[in-house]
Coordinates of C-alpha atoms and ligand atoms in Angstrom, one line a residue:
M1494 CA -25.0 -9.1 4.1
P1495 CA -26.1 -12.6 4.0
T1496 CA -25.3 -14.7 7.2
T1497 CA -22.7 -17.1 6.8
T1498 CA -21.3 -20.7 7.8
P1499 CA -17.9 -20.2 9.1
L1500 CA -15.1 -20.1 6.3
R1501 CA -13.6 -23.7 7.2
E1502 CA -17.0 -25.3 6.9
R1503 CA -17.8 -23.9 3.3
P1504 CA -17.9 -26.5 0.9
A1505 CA -15.3 -24.9 -1.4
W1506 CA -12.7 -24.6 1.5
Q1507 CA -13.0 -28.2 2.4
E1508 CA -12.7 -29.0 -1.2
L1509 CA -9.7 -27.0 -1.5
Q1510 CA -8.2 -28.8 1.3
R1511 CA -8.5 -31.9 -0.2
H1512 CA -7.5 -30.6 -3.5
H1513 CA -4.3 -29.0 -1.9
A1514 CA -3.1 -32.6 -1.1
E1515 CA -3.4 -33.4 -4.5
I1516 CA -1.4 -30.2 -5.9
V1517 CA 1.5 -30.6 -3.6
Q1518 CA 2.2 -34.2 -5.3
T1519 CA 2.8 -32.1 -8.6
D1520 CA 5.2 -29.5 -9.7
L1521 CA 5.4 -26.6 -11.8
R1522 CA 7.6 -28.5 -14.1
T1523 CA 4.9 -31.2 -14.5
L1524 CA 2.2 -28.7 -14.7
F1525 CA 3.8 -26.7 -17.7
A1526 CA 5.0 -30.0 -19.5
D1527 CA 1.7 -31.5 -19.5
D1528 CA -0.2 -28.2 -20.7
P1529 CA 1.7 -26.4 -23.3
G1530 CA -0.7 -23.7 -23.5
R1531 CA -0.8 -23.1 -19.9
G1532 CA 1.2 -19.7 -20.1
E1533 CA -1.1 -18.4 -22.3
R1534 CA -4.5 -19.5 -20.5
L1535 CA -3.4 -18.5 -16.7
R1536 CA -3.3 -14.8 -17.5
A1537 CA -5.6 -11.9 -17.2
R1538 CA -5.8 -8.5 -18.7
A1539 CA -7.4 -5.3 -17.8
A1540 CA -6.7 -1.5 -18.2
G1541 CA -3.3 -2.1 -19.8
L1542 CA -2.3 -4.2 -17.0
Y1543 CA -1.1 -8.1 -17.8
L1544 CA -1.2 -10.6 -15.2
D1545 CA 0.6 -13.9 -15.9
Y1546 CA -0.1 -16.3 -13.0
S1547 CA 0.8 -19.3 -14.8
K1548 CA 3.8 -19.8 -12.6
H1549 CA 1.3 -20.5 -9.4
L1550 CA 0.9 -23.7 -7.9
V1551 CA -2.5 -24.0 -9.2
T1552 CA -4.7 -26.0 -11.8
D1553 CA -7.7 -24.8 -13.5
E1554 CA -9.4 -27.0 -10.8
T1555 CA -7.6 -24.7 -8.1
M1556 CA -9.0 -21.8 -9.5
R1557 CA -12.7 -23.0 -10.2
L1558 CA -12.3 -23.8 -6.3
L1559 CA -11.0 -20.6 -5.3
L1560 CA -13.6 -18.6 -7.3
R1561 CA -16.3 -20.8 -5.8
L1562 CA -15.0 -19.9 -2.4
A1563 CA -15.4 -16.4 -3.4
G1564 CA -18.9 -17.0 -4.5
E1565 CA -19.7 -18.7 -0.9
C1566 CA -18.1 -15.8 0.6
H1567 CA -20.4 -13.4 -1.2
L1568 CA -17.4 -11.4 -2.5
E1569 CA -19.5 -9.5 -5.2
E1570 CA -22.4 -8.6 -2.6
H1571 CA -19.6 -7.3 -0.1
R1572 CA -17.9 -5.6 -3.3
D1573 CA -21.2 -4.1 -4.5
A1574 CA -22.2 -2.9 -0.8
M1575 CA -18.9 -1.2 -0.9
F1576 CA -19.7 0.7 -4.1
R1577 CA -23.0 1.5 -2.9
G1578 CA -21.7 3.5 0.1
E1579 CA -23.1 0.8 2.8
R1580 CA -21.3 0.8 6.4
I1581 CA -19.2 -2.0 5.7
N1582 CA -16.7 -1.0 8.3
V1583 CA -18.5 -2.6 10.9
S1584 CA -16.4 -1.7 13.9
E1585 CA -16.5 2.0 13.3
D1586 CA -19.9 2.0 11.5
R1587 CA -18.6 3.8 8.5
P1588 CA -18.9 3.4 4.9
V1589 CA -15.6 2.7 2.9
L1590 CA -15.5 5.0 0.1
H1591 CA -12.2 5.4 -1.4
V1592 CA -13.8 4.5 -4.8
A1593 CA -15.5 7.7 -4.7
L1594 CA -12.6 9.7 -4.5
R1595 CA -11.8 8.9 -8.1
M1596 CA -15.5 8.9 -9.7
P1597 CA -15.7 11.3 -12.7
R1598 CA -17.2 14.7 -12.0
D1599 CA -20.3 13.7 -14.3
T1600 CA -21.4 10.9 -12.0
S1601 CA -22.8 11.0 -8.5
L1602 CA -22.8 8.8 -5.4
T1603 CA -25.3 9.5 -2.7
V1604 CA -24.8 8.5 1.1
D1605 CA -26.8 9.7 3.7
G1606 CA -28.4 12.2 1.4
V1607 CA -25.3 14.0 0.3
D1608 CA -23.5 13.5 -3.2
V1609 CA -20.0 12.6 -2.3
V1610 CA -18.6 13.0 -5.9
R1611 CA -19.7 16.7 -5.9
Q1612 CA -17.8 17.2 -2.5
V1613 CA -15.0 15.1 -4.0
H1614 CA -14.7 17.5 -6.9
E1615 CA -15.3 20.7 -4.8
V1616 CA -12.1 19.8 -2.9
L1617 CA -9.9 18.7 -6.1
D1618 CA -10.9 21.9 -7.6
R1619 CA -9.8 23.7 -4.6
M1620 CA -6.6 21.6 -4.6
A1621 CA -5.8 22.3 -8.1
E1622 CA -6.2 26.2 -7.5
F1623 CA -3.8 26.1 -4.4
A1624 CA -1.5 23.8 -6.7
R1625 CA -1.4 26.0 -9.8
S1626 CA -0.9 29.1 -7.6
V1627 CA 2.1 27.4 -5.7
R1628 CA 3.7 26.1 -9.0
S1629 CA 3.4 29.2 -10.7
G1630 CA 4.8 31.3 -8.1
E1631 CA 1.6 33.3 -7.4
W1632 CA 1.4 32.1 -3.7
L1633 CA 3.8 34.3 -1.8
G1634 CA 5.6 33.5 1.6
H1635 CA 5.4 36.2 4.4
T1636 CA 8.3 38.0 2.6
G1637 CA 7.0 37.7 -0.6
K1638 CA 9.1 35.0 -1.9
P1639 CA 7.5 32.4 -3.8
V1640 CA 7.6 28.6 -2.7
R1641 CA 10.7 26.5 -3.3
N1642 CA 10.3 23.6 -0.9
V1643 CA 7.0 21.7 0.2
V1644 CA 7.5 19.9 3.1
N1645 CA 4.5 17.3 3.9
I1646 CA 4.2 16.6 7.7
G1647 CA 2.1 13.2 8.5
I1648 CA 2.7 9.5 9.3
G1649 CA 1.2 6.2 8.0
G1650 CA -1.6 7.1 5.3
S1651 CA -0.4 10.7 5.7
D1652 CA 2.6 10.2 4.7
L1653 CA 3.4 6.7 2.9
G1654 CA 1.1 7.4 -0.1
P1655 CA 2.3 10.9 -0.8
V1656 CA 6.0 9.9 -0.5
M1657 CA 5.3 6.7 -2.4
A1658 CA 3.5 8.7 -5.2
Y1659 CA 6.0 11.4 -5.1
E1660 CA 9.0 9.1 -5.8
A1661 CA 7.0 6.9 -8.2
L1662 CA 6.1 10.1 -10.4
R1663 CA 9.2 12.1 -9.9
H1664 CA 9.7 11.8 -13.7
Y1665 CA 6.6 13.9 -14.2
S1666 CA 7.4 16.2 -11.3
W1667 CA 8.2 19.9 -11.4
R1668 CA 11.9 20.0 -10.4
D1669 CA 11.8 23.7 -9.3
I1670 CA 10.3 22.8 -6.0
A1671 CA 11.8 20.3 -3.6
F1672 CA 9.4 18.0 -1.6
R1673 CA 10.3 16.6 1.6
F1674 CA 8.5 14.5 3.9
V1675 CA 8.7 14.2 7.3
S1676 CA 6.9 11.5 9.4
N1677 CA 8.9 10.1 12.4
V1678 CA 8.9 11.8 15.7
D1679 CA 12.4 11.4 15.9
S1680 CA 13.8 14.7 15.7
T1681 CA 16.3 13.9 13.3
D1682 CA 13.8 13.5 10.7
L1683 CA 12.6 17.0 10.8
V1684 CA 16.0 18.5 11.7
E1685 CA 17.5 16.8 8.5
A1686 CA 14.6 17.8 6.3
L1687 CA 14.8 21.4 7.1
G1688 CA 18.5 21.8 7.7
D1689 CA 19.4 23.4 4.2
L1690 CA 15.8 24.8 3.6
S1691 CA 15.1 28.3 3.8
A1692 CA 11.8 29.5 5.8
E1693 CA 11.0 32.0 3.3
E1694 CA 10.5 29.7 0.6
T1695 CA 9.1 26.7 2.6
L1696 CA 5.6 25.7 2.7
F1697 CA 4.5 23.1 5.1
I1698 CA 1.6 20.8 4.4
V1699 CA 0.2 19.2 7.7
S1700 CA -1.5 16.0 6.8
S1701 CA -3.6 14.0 9.2
K1702 CA -6.8 12.6 9.1
T1703 CA -7.8 13.1 12.7
F1704 CA -5.3 16.0 13.3
G1705 CA -4.8 14.4 16.9
T1706 CA -1.7 12.1 15.9
L1707 CA 1.2 12.6 18.2
E1708 CA 4.1 12.2 15.7
T1709 CA 2.5 15.0 13.1
L1710 CA 1.2 17.4 15.9
T1711 CA 4.8 17.3 17.6
N1712 CA 6.5 17.9 14.2
A1713 CA 3.9 20.3 13.1
R1714 CA 4.7 22.2 16.4
S1715 CA 8.6 22.3 15.9
A1716 CA 8.0 23.1 12.5
R1717 CA 6.0 25.9 13.2
D1718 CA 8.7 27.3 16.0
W1719 CA 11.2 26.8 13.2
L1720 CA 9.5 29.1 10.8
V1721 CA 8.4 31.7 13.3
G1722 CA 12.0 31.6 14.4
G1723 CA 13.3 32.0 11.0
L1724 CA 10.7 34.7 10.0
G1725 CA 10.5 36.4 13.3
S1726 CA 6.6 36.7 13.5
E1727 CA 3.7 34.8 14.0
D1728 CA 2.0 35.9 11.2
A1729 CA 4.3 33.9 8.9
V1730 CA 2.2 30.8 9.7
A1731 CA -0.8 31.7 7.5
R1732 CA 1.4 31.9 4.2
H1733 CA 3.5 28.7 5.1
F1734 CA 1.0 26.3 6.9
V1735 CA -2.0 24.6 5.1
A1736 CA -3.4 21.5 6.5
V1737 CA -5.1 18.6 5.1
S1738 CA -7.5 17.0 7.7
T1739 CA -11.3 15.7 8.4
N1740 CA -11.1 18.0 11.5
A1741 CA -11.6 21.4 11.1
E1742 CA -11.9 22.3 14.6
R1743 CA -8.4 20.9 15.6
V1744 CA -6.7 22.5 12.3
A1745 CA -8.0 26.1 13.9
E1746 CA -6.8 25.0 17.5
F1747 CA -3.4 24.4 16.0
G1748 CA -3.4 27.8 14.5
I1749 CA -3.8 27.0 10.9
D1750 CA -6.9 29.0 9.2
T1751 CA -9.3 26.6 7.8
A1752 CA -9.3 28.6 4.4
N1753 CA -6.0 27.2 3.9
M1754 CA -7.4 23.6 5.0
F1755 CA -8.4 20.8 2.4
G1756 CA -10.8 18.3 3.9
F1757 CA -11.7 14.9 3.6
W1758 CA -14.4 12.4 5.0
D1759 CA -14.4 9.5 7.8
W1760 CA -15.3 7.3 4.8
V1761 CA -11.6 7.6 3.6
G1762 CA -9.5 5.2 5.6
G1763 CA -5.8 6.7 6.1
R1764 CA -4.3 4.0 4.0
Y1765 CA -6.7 4.6 1.4
S1766 CA -6.2 8.2 1.2
M1767 CA -3.4 9.3 -1.5
D1768 CA -6.1 10.0 -3.7
S1769 CA -7.8 12.3 -1.5
A1770 CA -6.5 15.7 -0.4
I1771 CA -4.0 13.8 1.2
G1772 CA -2.1 13.8 -2.1
L1773 CA -1.8 17.7 -2.0
S1774 CA 1.9 17.5 -2.5
T1775 CA 1.5 15.0 -5.2
M1776 CA -1.0 17.5 -6.9
I1777 CA 1.9 20.2 -6.5
A1778 CA 4.7 17.9 -7.7
I1779 CA 3.1 16.8 -10.9
G1780 CA 0.3 19.3 -11.7
P1781 CA -3.4 18.9 -11.5
E1782 CA -4.0 17.5 -15.0
Q1783 CA -1.5 14.4 -14.1
F1784 CA -3.1 14.0 -10.8
H1785 CA -6.6 13.8 -12.6
Q1786 CA -4.8 11.0 -14.8
M1787 CA -3.8 9.2 -11.6
L1788 CA -7.4 9.4 -10.4
A1789 CA -8.5 8.1 -13.8
G1790 CA -6.0 5.2 -13.7
F1791 CA -7.6 4.3 -9.9
H1792 CA -11.2 4.5 -11.4
D1793 CA -10.0 2.1 -14.4
I1794 CA -9.4 -0.6 -12.0
D1795 CA -12.6 0.3 -9.9
E1796 CA -14.4 -0.2 -12.9
H1797 CA -12.7 -3.5 -14.0
F1798 CA -13.1 -4.9 -10.0
R1799 CA -16.7 -3.7 -10.2
T1800 CA -17.7 -5.1 -13.4
A1801 CA -15.4 -7.9 -14.8
P1802 CA -16.3 -11.7 -14.3
L1803 CA -14.5 -13.0 -11.3
T1804 CA -12.6 -15.3 -13.8
E1805 CA -10.8 -12.4 -15.3
N1806 CA -10.9 -9.8 -12.4
L1807 CA -7.5 -9.0 -11.6
P1808 CA -7.4 -8.0 -8.0
V1809 CA -9.9 -11.1 -7.3
L1810 CA -7.5 -13.3 -8.8
M1811 CA -4.6 -11.8 -6.9
G1812 CA -6.5 -11.9 -3.8
L1813 CA -7.7 -15.5 -4.2
L1814 CA -4.0 -16.7 -4.6
A1815 CA -2.9 -14.9 -1.6
I1816 CA -5.3 -16.8 0.3
W1817 CA -4.6 -20.0 -1.6
Y1818 CA -1.0 -19.9 0.1
A1819 CA -1.9 -18.2 3.4
D1820 CA -4.4 -20.6 4.2
F1821 CA -3.4 -24.0 2.4
F1822 CA 0.2 -23.8 2.1
G1823 CA 0.9 -22.0 5.6
A1824 CA 2.8 -19.3 3.6
Q1825 CA 3.6 -16.6 5.9
T1826 CA 4.7 -13.7 3.8
V1827 CA 4.3 -12.1 0.1
G1828 CA 7.0 -10.3 -1.6
V1829 CA 6.4 -7.3 -3.9
L1830 CA 9.4 -6.7 -6.2
P1831 CA 9.0 -4.0 -8.6
Y1832 CA 11.6 -3.8 -11.4
E1833 CA 11.2 0.0 -11.6
Q1834 CA 13.4 2.3 -9.3
Y1835 CA 10.8 4.9 -9.4
L1836 CA 9.0 2.5 -7.3
H1837 CA 11.4 1.8 -4.6
R1838 CA 8.5 3.0 -2.0
F1839 CA 5.7 1.0 -3.1
P1840 CA 6.4 -2.3 -0.9
A1841 CA 6.5 0.1 1.9
Y1842 CA 3.2 1.9 0.9
L1843 CA 1.9 -1.8 0.5
Q1844 CA 3.0 -2.5 3.8
Q1845 CA 0.4 -0.5 5.6
L1846 CA -2.2 -1.0 3.0
T1847 CA -2.2 -4.8 3.4
M1848 CA -1.1 -5.3 6.9
E1849 CA -2.8 -2.5 8.6
S1850 CA -5.9 -3.8 6.6
N1851 CA -6.3 -7.6 6.9
G1852 CA -3.8 -7.9 10.1
K1853 CA -7.0 -9.1 11.7
R1854 CA -7.9 -12.0 14.3
V1855 CA -11.8 -11.9 14.5
T1856 CA -14.4 -12.1 11.9
L1857 CA -16.9 -9.1 11.4
G1858 CA -19.4 -10.6 13.9
G1859 CA -16.5 -10.6 16.7
D1860 CA -15.6 -14.4 16.5
R1861 CA -11.9 -15.5 16.6
V1862 CA -10.7 -16.9 13.4
D1863 CA -9.4 -20.3 12.9
Y1864 CA -7.5 -19.8 9.9
D1865 CA -4.7 -17.5 9.0
T1866 CA -5.4 -13.8 7.8
G1867 CA -3.5 -11.3 6.2
P1868 CA 0.1 -12.4 5.3
V1869 CA 3.4 -10.1 5.9
Y1870 CA 3.7 -8.0 2.9
W1871 CA 7.5 -6.8 2.0
G1872 CA 9.9 -6.2 -0.7
E1873 CA 12.3 -4.0 -2.4
P1874 CA 13.1 -3.1 -6.1
G1875 CA 14.7 -5.5 -8.6
T1876 CA 17.6 -6.3 -9.5
N1877 CA 18.9 -5.0 -6.2
G1878 CA 17.1 -7.6 -4.1
Q1879 CA 18.4 -10.3 -6.4
H1880 CA 21.7 -9.7 -4.8
S1881 CA 20.5 -9.8 -1.1
F1882 CA 17.5 -11.8 -0.3
Y1883 CA 16.7 -13.8 -3.4
Q1884 CA 19.0 -16.6 -2.3
L1885 CA 16.5 -17.4 0.3
L1886 CA 13.6 -17.4 -2.2
H1887 CA 15.3 -19.9 -4.2
Q1888 CA 16.7 -22.2 -1.9
G1889 CA 15.8 -21.4 1.4
T1890 CA 13.0 -23.7 3.2
R1891 CA 10.3 -21.1 3.2
L1892 CA 7.6 -20.8 0.6
I1893 CA 7.0 -17.4 -0.2
P1894 CA 5.2 -16.4 -3.2
V1895 CA 6.1 -13.0 -4.8
D1896 CA 4.7 -10.5 -7.2
F1897 CA 7.1 -9.2 -9.8
I1898 CA 6.3 -5.8 -11.5
G1899 CA 7.8 -5.0 -14.7
F1900 CA 7.3 -2.5 -17.6
G1901 CA 7.6 -2.5 -21.3
R1902 CA 9.1 0.9 -21.5
A1903 CA 11.7 2.8 -19.2
L1904 CA 11.3 6.5 -18.3
N1905 CA 15.0 7.2 -18.8
P1906 CA 16.1 4.5 -21.6
L1907 CA 19.9 4.3 -21.6
G1908 CA 21.3 1.6 -24.0
D1909 CA 20.0 -1.8 -23.2
H1910 CA 19.8 -1.2 -19.5
H1911 CA 15.9 -1.7 -19.5
D1912 CA 16.0 -5.1 -22.0
L1913 CA 18.5 -6.4 -19.3
L1914 CA 16.4 -5.3 -16.4
T1915 CA 13.1 -6.9 -17.8
A1916 CA 15.3 -10.2 -18.6
N1917 CA 15.7 -10.4 -15.0
V1918 CA 12.1 -10.2 -14.3
F1919 CA 11.7 -13.1 -16.5
A1920 CA 14.7 -15.3 -15.4
Q1921 CA 13.7 -15.0 -11.7
A1922 CA 10.2 -16.1 -12.3
Q1923 CA 11.7 -18.7 -14.6
A1924 CA 14.2 -19.8 -11.9
L1925 CA 12.0 -20.0 -9.1
A1926 CA 9.3 -22.1 -11.0
F1927 CA 11.4 -24.6 -12.5
G1928 CA 15.1 -24.4 -10.6
R1929 CA 17.6 -26.7 -11.6
T1930 CA 17.6 -30.3 -10.9
E1931 CA 20.4 -32.4 -9.5
E1932 CA 20.3 -34.1 -12.9
D1933 CA 21.4 -30.8 -14.5
V1934 CA 23.7 -29.9 -12.0
R1935 CA 25.6 -33.3 -12.4
A1936 CA 25.8 -33.0 -16.0
E1937 CA 27.7 -29.7 -16.0
G1938 CA 30.2 -31.4 -14.2
T1939 CA 29.8 -30.2 -10.6
P1940 CA 31.9 -32.0 -8.0
P1941 CA 29.5 -34.5 -6.1
E1942 CA 30.0 -33.2 -3.0
V1943 CA 29.0 -29.5 -4.3
V1944 CA 25.6 -30.9 -6.1
P1945 CA 23.3 -30.6 -3.5
H1946 CA 24.5 -27.0 -2.8
R1947 CA 23.7 -26.1 -6.3
V1948 CA 20.4 -27.9 -6.9
M1949 CA 17.5 -25.4 -7.2
P1950 CA 14.2 -26.9 -6.2
G1951 CA 11.8 -24.6 -8.2
N1952 CA 8.3 -25.0 -7.7
R1953 CA 8.3 -21.5 -6.1
P1954 CA 5.2 -19.7 -7.2
S1955 CA 5.0 -15.8 -8.7
S1956 CA 2.9 -13.6 -10.6
V1957 CA 4.5 -11.3 -13.0
L1958 CA 2.5 -8.2 -13.6
L1959 CA 3.4 -6.3 -16.7
A1960 CA 2.4 -2.5 -17.6
E1961 CA 3.4 -0.2 -20.4
Q1962 CA 5.5 2.3 -18.7
L1963 CA 5.1 4.0 -15.2
S1964 CA 2.6 7.1 -15.5
P1965 CA 0.4 8.7 -13.2
R1966 CA -2.6 6.6 -14.5
V1967 CA -0.4 3.6 -14.6
L1968 CA 0.4 3.9 -10.9
G1969 CA -3.5 4.6 -9.9
R1970 CA -4.0 1.5 -11.5
L1971 CA -1.5 -0.3 -9.7
V1972 CA -2.5 0.6 -6.3
A1973 CA -6.4 0.1 -6.6
L1974 CA -5.4 -3.3 -8.1
Y1975 CA -3.7 -4.0 -4.4
E1976 CA -6.6 -2.1 -2.9
H1977 CA -9.1 -4.2 -4.1
N1978 CA -6.8 -7.6 -3.9
V1979 CA -6.7 -6.7 -0.2
F1980 CA -10.4 -6.1 -0.1
T1981 CA -10.8 -9.8 -1.9
Q1982 CA -8.6 -11.2 0.9
G1983 CA -10.6 -9.5 3.5
A1984 CA -13.9 -10.4 2.2
V1985 CA -13.3 -14.1 2.0
W1986 CA -11.7 -14.4 5.6
G1987 CA -14.9 -12.1 6.8
I1988 CA -13.0 -9.5 8.7
D1989 CA -13.1 -5.8 9.0
S1990 CA -10.3 -4.5 6.5
F1991 CA -11.1 -1.1 7.4
D1992 CA -10.5 -0.6 10.9
Q1993 CA -7.1 -0.3 12.9
W1994 CA -7.9 -0.9 16.5
G1995 CA -4.6 -2.9 16.9
V1996 CA -2.5 0.6 16.9
E1997 CA -4.5 2.0 19.5
L1998 CA -2.8 0.4 22.7
G1999 CA 0.6 1.3 21.7
K2000 CA -0.4 5.0 21.6
V2001 CA -2.3 4.9 25.0
L2002 CA 0.6 3.4 26.8
A2003 CA 3.1 5.8 25.2
T2004 CA 1.2 8.6 26.5
R2005 CA 1.2 7.0 30.1
I2006 CA 5.1 6.2 29.8
A2007 CA 6.1 9.4 28.5
P2008 CA 5.8 11.7 31.7
A2009 CA 8.2 9.1 33.6
L2010 CA 11.0 9.9 30.9
T2011 CA 10.5 13.5 31.3
A2012 CA 9.8 14.1 34.9
A2013 CA 12.9 16.0 36.8
D2014 CA 12.5 13.9 39.8
E2015 CA 12.8 10.1 39.8
P2016 CA 9.2 9.1 39.1
S2017 CA 7.4 6.5 41.2
L2018 CA 7.0 3.6 38.6
E2019 CA 3.8 1.6 38.3
H2020 CA 4.4 -0.3 35.1
D2021 CA 5.5 -4.1 34.8
S2022 CA 9.0 -4.9 36.2
S2023 CA 10.6 -4.7 32.7
T2024 CA 9.1 -1.5 31.6
N2025 CA 10.2 0.1 34.8
A2026 CA 13.8 -1.2 34.6
L2027 CA 13.9 0.1 31.1
I2028 CA 12.5 3.6 32.1
H2029 CA 15.2 3.5 35.0
H2030 CA 17.9 2.8 32.7
Y2031 CA 16.7 5.2 29.9
R2032 CA 17.0 8.0 32.7
T2033 CA 20.4 6.9 33.5
L2034 CA 21.5 7.0 29.9
K2035 CA 20.0 10.3 29.4
D2036 CA 21.6 11.9 32.3
S2037 CA 25.0 10.3 31.5
Ligands
LIG2747 O1 -1.7 4.8 13.8 C1 -2.2 4.3 12.5 C2 -3.1 5.3 11.8 O2 -4.3 5.8 12.6 C3 -3.1 5.0 10.4 O3 -4.1 4.3 10.2 C4 -3.4 6.5 9.8 O4 -2.9 6.3 8.5 C5 -2.2 7.0 10.5 O5 -2.1 6.5 11.8 C6 -2.2 8.7 10.5 O6 -3.3 9.0 11.1 P1 -3.6 10.5 10.8 O7 -3.7 10.9 9.4 O8 -5.0 10.9 11.7 O9 -2.6 11.5 11.5

């Protein structure tokens, strides 16, 4: 990768700083009034996705400078290095190849002498065979009954993708099988998930890239105890437990036959793994054909990201806009507001994708950054959010760029619900952008003392993303869009978007603290005074 000048010293960054001072002098009302074609010009389309970014605090000059910044940061070279399988995850010395998970069967990509596309399709074929046998009732449990319940046990990327995809694609799912997802080490999660299930008809998928994650192994052990307790034999495990992991040794150690293991590779990050074998529950739910449709959707956007000019490249434009607000306006967060009930876990999924990826404070070279990196991503489906936190979006003191996500057709059409839903998407984007002036409020006969309360400042940025109808293919496109949006941000910031060292310390400390909580006798405490006092108080509560 070319050696680089510090980000803030790049010419485009400095010009953007000057340009920002000009932009804040204008507003969206003026920008639209002066340019009747703005709404048709500041938009981009790819693979059935329509991105309207005209309601952002940008001009053509802003976009030109942001794209120049991308060029100065060698975004395209970074992108191509990823697609070639180079070790761009420098701190873990690994390639980053989730894009290979969705490459068509007739393509190939050789990394370290191995055709990874062939490996991917071998696993996909085994998954399909297994999914078909579960769906058809051919796969029988220990007592000869077919599977009626599938419980995925995993956490982080081994949970959020499967849950989000299951919920998002529920319309396409096989309703004869119930799906549950257990992630939290809080026993309530497992106990509630299993409460009404029959062990004879339950299949557990233990999903863990490392097969060393405390929460997942603890839940998997308890699930095994539940199963063996229910069926009265250790032999039952073989018919009721399968594993998804990169670590065959640990899977075997746990007691799952590696013949019932579906593998993936260290070049797939946990948060980029929902389309690997980690998607086994998704494949059982929607069937192999639909799963392949989802992969095709991912691939559509991979190809767009890889080949489209940056000026029309949706993930690039979205990533650059995120940088614009984070670094030049000091925006701390980005809201993602899907107007599709089936996408209700999409913001939660994006939280890991975006924040575990770009929540970094040093550059690839290890230097402390002197600019803001990953913003906080959050969100809820509309219209529900409108009746809770949108007040702050409209009239609060903070600038919060948001992504609205809407669809042309409902999956469950009912009267005029969908038109009303969509009217709200457009209305919210309009209200955020243009607000309501003091003049308008007065003209409505509002009492003078109430006028300031009713003024809507407007000038609040949003994107509107529209797609035809939620389907496996469209979901794949949406996820890939955000993956490459995150990539774009990380490449400009010059950080490693593919490691997650920040989550390690807490794990280590928890294993140090746990013995003091479980010890029968009062332990000698060697922590800081706050932690010591908390441990002491917890032990009192526990014994009370
Ligand atoms: O703790 C963070 C993390 O490592 C995530 O990156 C990952 O998705 C999750 O834990 C689960 O890890 P595993 O799949 O190895 O159990």
